[in-house]
């Protein structure tokens, strides 16, 4: 069965909607919104803190298995190189007779989730809704029921906000470019990307006007060169024009920093950042963000993958994310029958049980005021008498005490959130902060919550923070020591001893000319008010260069094939081919998946300095200079950049870059920057 978008009705609509599109350009929503209006629009989402992601579509039929391989997910069409014609044959087989929208919504609600984001259209282009603009949708299946309609009705019934995931990248639509590189028989002749953008807008108009108020528009697949910020901003404004209160993620434009998900400084990119499968080390004050994560190893249903995260892990992820000011979008990949996998259901029930008792410590809370808590996490709310701190204790202390560090507020009340009688817990103070005496037994096996109400405005003195360009230097290094409080002194020592009230007073950046261990601590009225922090700064000899006779541009490569989850030991492999390339280039791989490269050559630096090298790769990569590992960006991951530093003398230095790709997208870039060298792609010599 060949399914193609309706062409007969596109052209008249194409011009009509293009006109509509231009008419909306003036209503630039992102620029005209005041911060208070934005806060009002984001309020429900920031208070919700916890949502359900649903990846569902034709890919649930193969369920991760193809030609004997069982590790595919929702990318199966591309990863297994399934032709359009073969993939289209899943349409008449998609008949999820056990789909029950109300049951899905109840699972989410009972787990304590406040919103659902479902893939209205994933990368494969198949639509879970009845679209006028394509036959490649749910109405062409035997099921013939509009999934989004039933889900929106159920969400309305149970008071759950509904959001739509919509993939910009579309492996089915004839006008979407680029094609998959292995689709050599699928012509690009006649493909007009602008026409695809109009198709997108036609569909966005459908999903934003046919299903009531939509809370979130979750774009994805923005990373291929055909999409750009101009389209993204126009689409953002178009969506906000249709639903002014809608919230749009940062993948609507190209401003996202790889899977870390935050938006590149200064770029416009939607309303919130989208770290994926990872929890940022800290939140970013003033930036809204949401970590999306699978429960096992796949977004789409994989019948063979049983690597399920435990309820403890999922609950602690939720607590960790919210303590950093983020939202948690936890994914379920339903089966082709329309059922949630049982392990997903079990985890949702376990999370719901915890949320019933402790949800107050999650919803409408703000991030922790503490930099680090050895026993767990903290969230907080403002209350009439001051501030309520929710102390999430992971490991119940054997001495039954936890210290709330460097806090100078008077305690008002303290009790276990799980205790309906709110029996007071004893709170005392010592020079480290407030000491809370806990009962013998932890009330919860995963995370127990202690409530501490303190009087007045928060008065916490976090330890000082060190700031410098690097922790190694070859000549002089300037180090600043920062505190998040005005009214206190920073005292420091340079011999590793604990600062005292008469130690050196920090009055401005310190200039180091030798290896030094700096210790710093905050003081108030001669008394220490924070713990001591230390940082080692090392003076190093820059690596000597090598002599390179007749250097010429280029790099040597060796190419390998195999199925790895981490970089292989190349010394044990035989290359399939090797040769020279002008630059770092992985496009001459024999297949789009399961290959590796080892690149060797030289780089040149023009002066002695500490240099930062980085690789941006999908999947893993490592960068060595003269055999020293400088960048470790290994493992399976989407496009991700990692960096490392090394001190080099002026001249040529040997470089080795190792890279592997398993399945899905692939990218490999290598960069250098120095104190007098803007970040730039590496040039290679041989
Ligand atoms: O390629 C998609 C993937 O299939 C999945 O939808 C995730 C969820 O955020 N987003 C992309 C990978 O970054």
mmCIF file of N, CA and C and ligand atoms in Angstrom, residues 53 55 59 73-75 119 122-123 165 167 169 171 218-223 249 251 256 258-259 274-277 292-294 299-300 329 331 638-639, ligand 1:
data_model
loop_
_atom_site.group_PDB
_atom_site.id
_atom_site.type_symbol
_atom_site.label_atom_id
_atom_site.label_comp_id
_atom_site.label_asym_id
_atom_site.label_seq_id
_atom_site.Cartn_x
_atom_site.Cartn_y
_atom_site.Cartn_z
ATOM 1 N N UNK A 53 5.526 11.470 29.189
ATOM 2 C CA UNK A 53 5.853 11.506 27.769
ATOM 3 C C UNK A 53 5.304 10.195 27.196
ATOM 4 N N UNK A 55 5.593 7.945 23.661
ATOM 5 C CA UNK A 55 6.072 7.716 22.298
ATOM 6 C C UNK A 55 5.320 6.512 21.740
ATOM 7 N N UNK A 59 5.997 2.197 14.888
ATOM 8 C CA UNK A 59 7.207 1.473 15.327
ATOM 9 C C UNK A 59 6.902 0.500 16.472
ATOM 10 N N UNK A 73 14.377 1.031 18.346
ATOM 11 C CA UNK A 73 13.264 1.694 19.052
ATOM 12 C C UNK A 73 12.427 2.433 18.035
ATOM 13 N N UNK A 74 12.090 3.665 18.350
ATOM 14 C CA UNK A 74 11.250 4.462 17.450
ATOM 15 C C UNK A 74 12.017 4.913 16.204
ATOM 16 N N UNK A 75 13.314 4.712 16.182
ATOM 17 C CA UNK A 75 14.113 5.060 14.998
ATOM 18 C C UNK A 75 14.217 3.897 14.017
ATOM 19 N N UNK A 119 3.375 11.887 21.177
ATOM 20 C CA UNK A 119 3.897 12.088 19.826
ATOM 21 C C UNK A 119 2.733 12.134 18.845
ATOM 22 N N UNK A 122 5.914 11.520 14.994
ATOM 23 C CA UNK A 122 7.338 11.354 15.285
ATOM 24 C C UNK A 122 8.111 11.448 13.974
ATOM 25 N N UNK A 123 9.394 11.143 14.004
ATOM 26 C CA UNK A 123 10.224 11.324 12.802
ATOM 27 C C UNK A 123 9.721 10.524 11.606
ATOM 28 N N UNK A 165 3.849 16.396 21.059
ATOM 29 C CA UNK A 165 5.191 16.320 20.475
ATOM 30 C C UNK A 165 4.974 16.364 18.958
ATOM 31 N N UNK A 167 7.411 16.246 15.398
ATOM 32 C CA UNK A 167 8.765 16.186 14.844
ATOM 33 C C UNK A 167 8.899 17.042 13.591
ATOM 34 N N UNK A 169 11.636 16.926 11.719
ATOM 35 C CA UNK A 169 12.215 15.955 10.781
ATOM 36 C C UNK A 169 11.125 14.941 10.408
ATOM 37 N N UNK A 171 10.561 11.625 7.903
ATOM 38 C CA UNK A 171 11.173 10.677 6.971
ATOM 39 C C UNK A 171 10.181 10.188 5.920
ATOM 40 N N UNK A 218 5.765 20.354 21.872
ATOM 41 C CA UNK A 218 7.103 19.814 22.133
ATOM 42 C C UNK A 218 7.732 19.449 20.790
ATOM 43 N N UNK A 219 8.509 20.372 20.228
ATOM 44 C CA UNK A 219 9.144 20.095 18.934
ATOM 45 C C UNK A 219 10.365 19.207 19.137
ATOM 46 N N UNK A 220 10.754 18.537 18.038
ATOM 47 C CA UNK A 220 11.936 17.691 18.071
ATOM 48 C C UNK A 220 12.446 17.560 16.632
ATOM 49 N N UNK A 221 13.633 16.977 16.459
ATOM 50 C CA UNK A 221 14.124 16.754 15.095
ATOM 51 C C UNK A 221 14.480 18.024 14.373
ATOM 52 N N UNK A 222 15.003 18.986 15.145
ATOM 53 C CA UNK A 222 15.337 20.295 14.567
ATOM 54 C C UNK A 222 16.769 20.372 14.094
ATOM 55 N N UNK A 223 17.515 19.240 14.165
ATOM 56 C CA UNK A 223 18.968 19.340 14.056
ATOM 57 C C UNK A 223 19.505 19.156 12.640
ATOM 58 N N UNK A 249 8.724 24.211 23.576
ATOM 59 C CA UNK A 249 10.092 23.869 24.029
ATOM 60 C C UNK A 249 11.145 24.498 23.122
ATOM 61 N N UNK A 251 13.297 23.227 21.191
ATOM 62 C CA UNK A 251 13.702 22.536 19.955
ATOM 63 C C UNK A 251 12.918 23.076 18.754
ATOM 64 N N UNK A 256 19.257 24.844 20.669
ATOM 65 C CA UNK A 256 19.503 23.884 21.756
ATOM 66 C C UNK A 256 20.957 23.434 21.692
ATOM 67 N N UNK A 258 22.834 20.600 22.109
ATOM 68 C CA UNK A 258 22.854 19.123 22.097
ATOM 69 C C UNK A 258 21.943 18.540 23.180
ATOM 70 N N UNK A 259 22.240 17.373 23.656
ATOM 71 C CA UNK A 259 21.290 16.682 24.556
ATOM 72 C C UNK A 259 21.327 17.267 25.955
ATOM 73 N N UNK A 274 15.581 21.527 27.235
ATOM 74 C CA UNK A 274 15.134 20.125 27.161
ATOM 75 C C UNK A 274 16.300 19.145 27.304
ATOM 76 N N UNK A 275 16.938 19.130 28.502
ATOM 77 C CA UNK A 275 17.965 18.093 28.717
ATOM 78 C C UNK A 275 17.329 16.722 28.520
ATOM 79 N N UNK A 276 18.060 15.842 27.838
ATOM 80 C CA UNK A 276 17.458 14.548 27.503
ATOM 81 C C UNK A 276 18.276 13.419 28.100
ATOM 82 N N UNK A 277 17.617 12.515 28.808
ATOM 83 C CA UNK A 277 18.267 11.361 29.437
ATOM 84 C C UNK A 277 19.380 11.777 30.394
ATOM 85 N N UNK A 292 13.697 15.098 29.964
ATOM 86 C CA UNK A 292 12.863 13.980 29.513
ATOM 87 C C UNK A 292 13.696 12.708 29.599
ATOM 88 N N UNK A 293 13.049 11.609 29.959
ATOM 89 C CA UNK A 293 13.801 10.393 30.237
ATOM 90 C C UNK A 293 12.936 9.159 29.994
ATOM 91 N N UNK A 294 13.609 8.108 29.525
ATOM 92 C CA UNK A 294 12.895 6.842 29.334
ATOM 93 C C UNK A 294 12.884 6.043 30.645
ATOM 94 N N UNK A 299 12.553 4.970 23.796
ATOM 95 C CA UNK A 299 11.371 5.835 23.824
ATOM 96 C C UNK A 299 10.177 5.056 23.287
ATOM 97 N N UNK A 300 10.340 4.458 22.101
ATOM 98 C CA UNK A 300 9.289 3.639 21.521
ATOM 99 C C UNK A 300 9.365 2.231 22.117
ATOM 100 N N UNK A 329 9.854 14.867 32.664
ATOM 101 C CA UNK A 329 8.911 14.305 31.694
ATOM 102 C C UNK A 329 9.315 12.849 31.497
ATOM 103 N N UNK A 331 8.903 8.987 30.296
ATOM 104 C CA UNK A 331 8.313 8.396 29.086
ATOM 105 C C UNK A 331 7.718 7.010 29.289
ATOM 106 N N UNK A 638 23.359 10.848 21.992
ATOM 107 C CA UNK A 638 23.026 11.707 20.851
ATOM 108 C C UNK A 638 24.151 12.733 20.693
ATOM 109 N N UNK A 639 23.947 13.724 19.840
ATOM 110 C CA UNK A 639 24.989 14.742 19.646
ATOM 111 C C UNK A 639 25.341 15.383 20.989
HETATM 112 O O1 LIG B 1 15.191 11.331 17.963
HETATM 113 C C1 LIG B 1 14.333 11.640 19.061
HETATM 114 C C2 LIG B 1 14.008 10.414 19.848
HETATM 115 O O2 LIG B 1 13.387 9.475 19.037
HETATM 116 C C3 LIG B 1 13.082 10.809 20.999
HETATM 117 O O3 LIG B 1 11.865 11.330 20.481
HETATM 118 C C4 LIG B 1 13.797 11.860 21.861
HETATM 119 C C5 LIG B 1 12.859 12.299 22.973
HETATM 120 O O4 LIG B 1 13.202 13.570 23.375
HETATM 121 N N1 LIG B 1 14.131 13.016 21.052
HETATM 122 C C6 LIG B 1 14.984 12.732 19.908
HETATM 123 C C7 LIG B 1 16.395 12.364 20.315
HETATM 124 O O5 LIG B 1 16.986 13.474 20.924
#
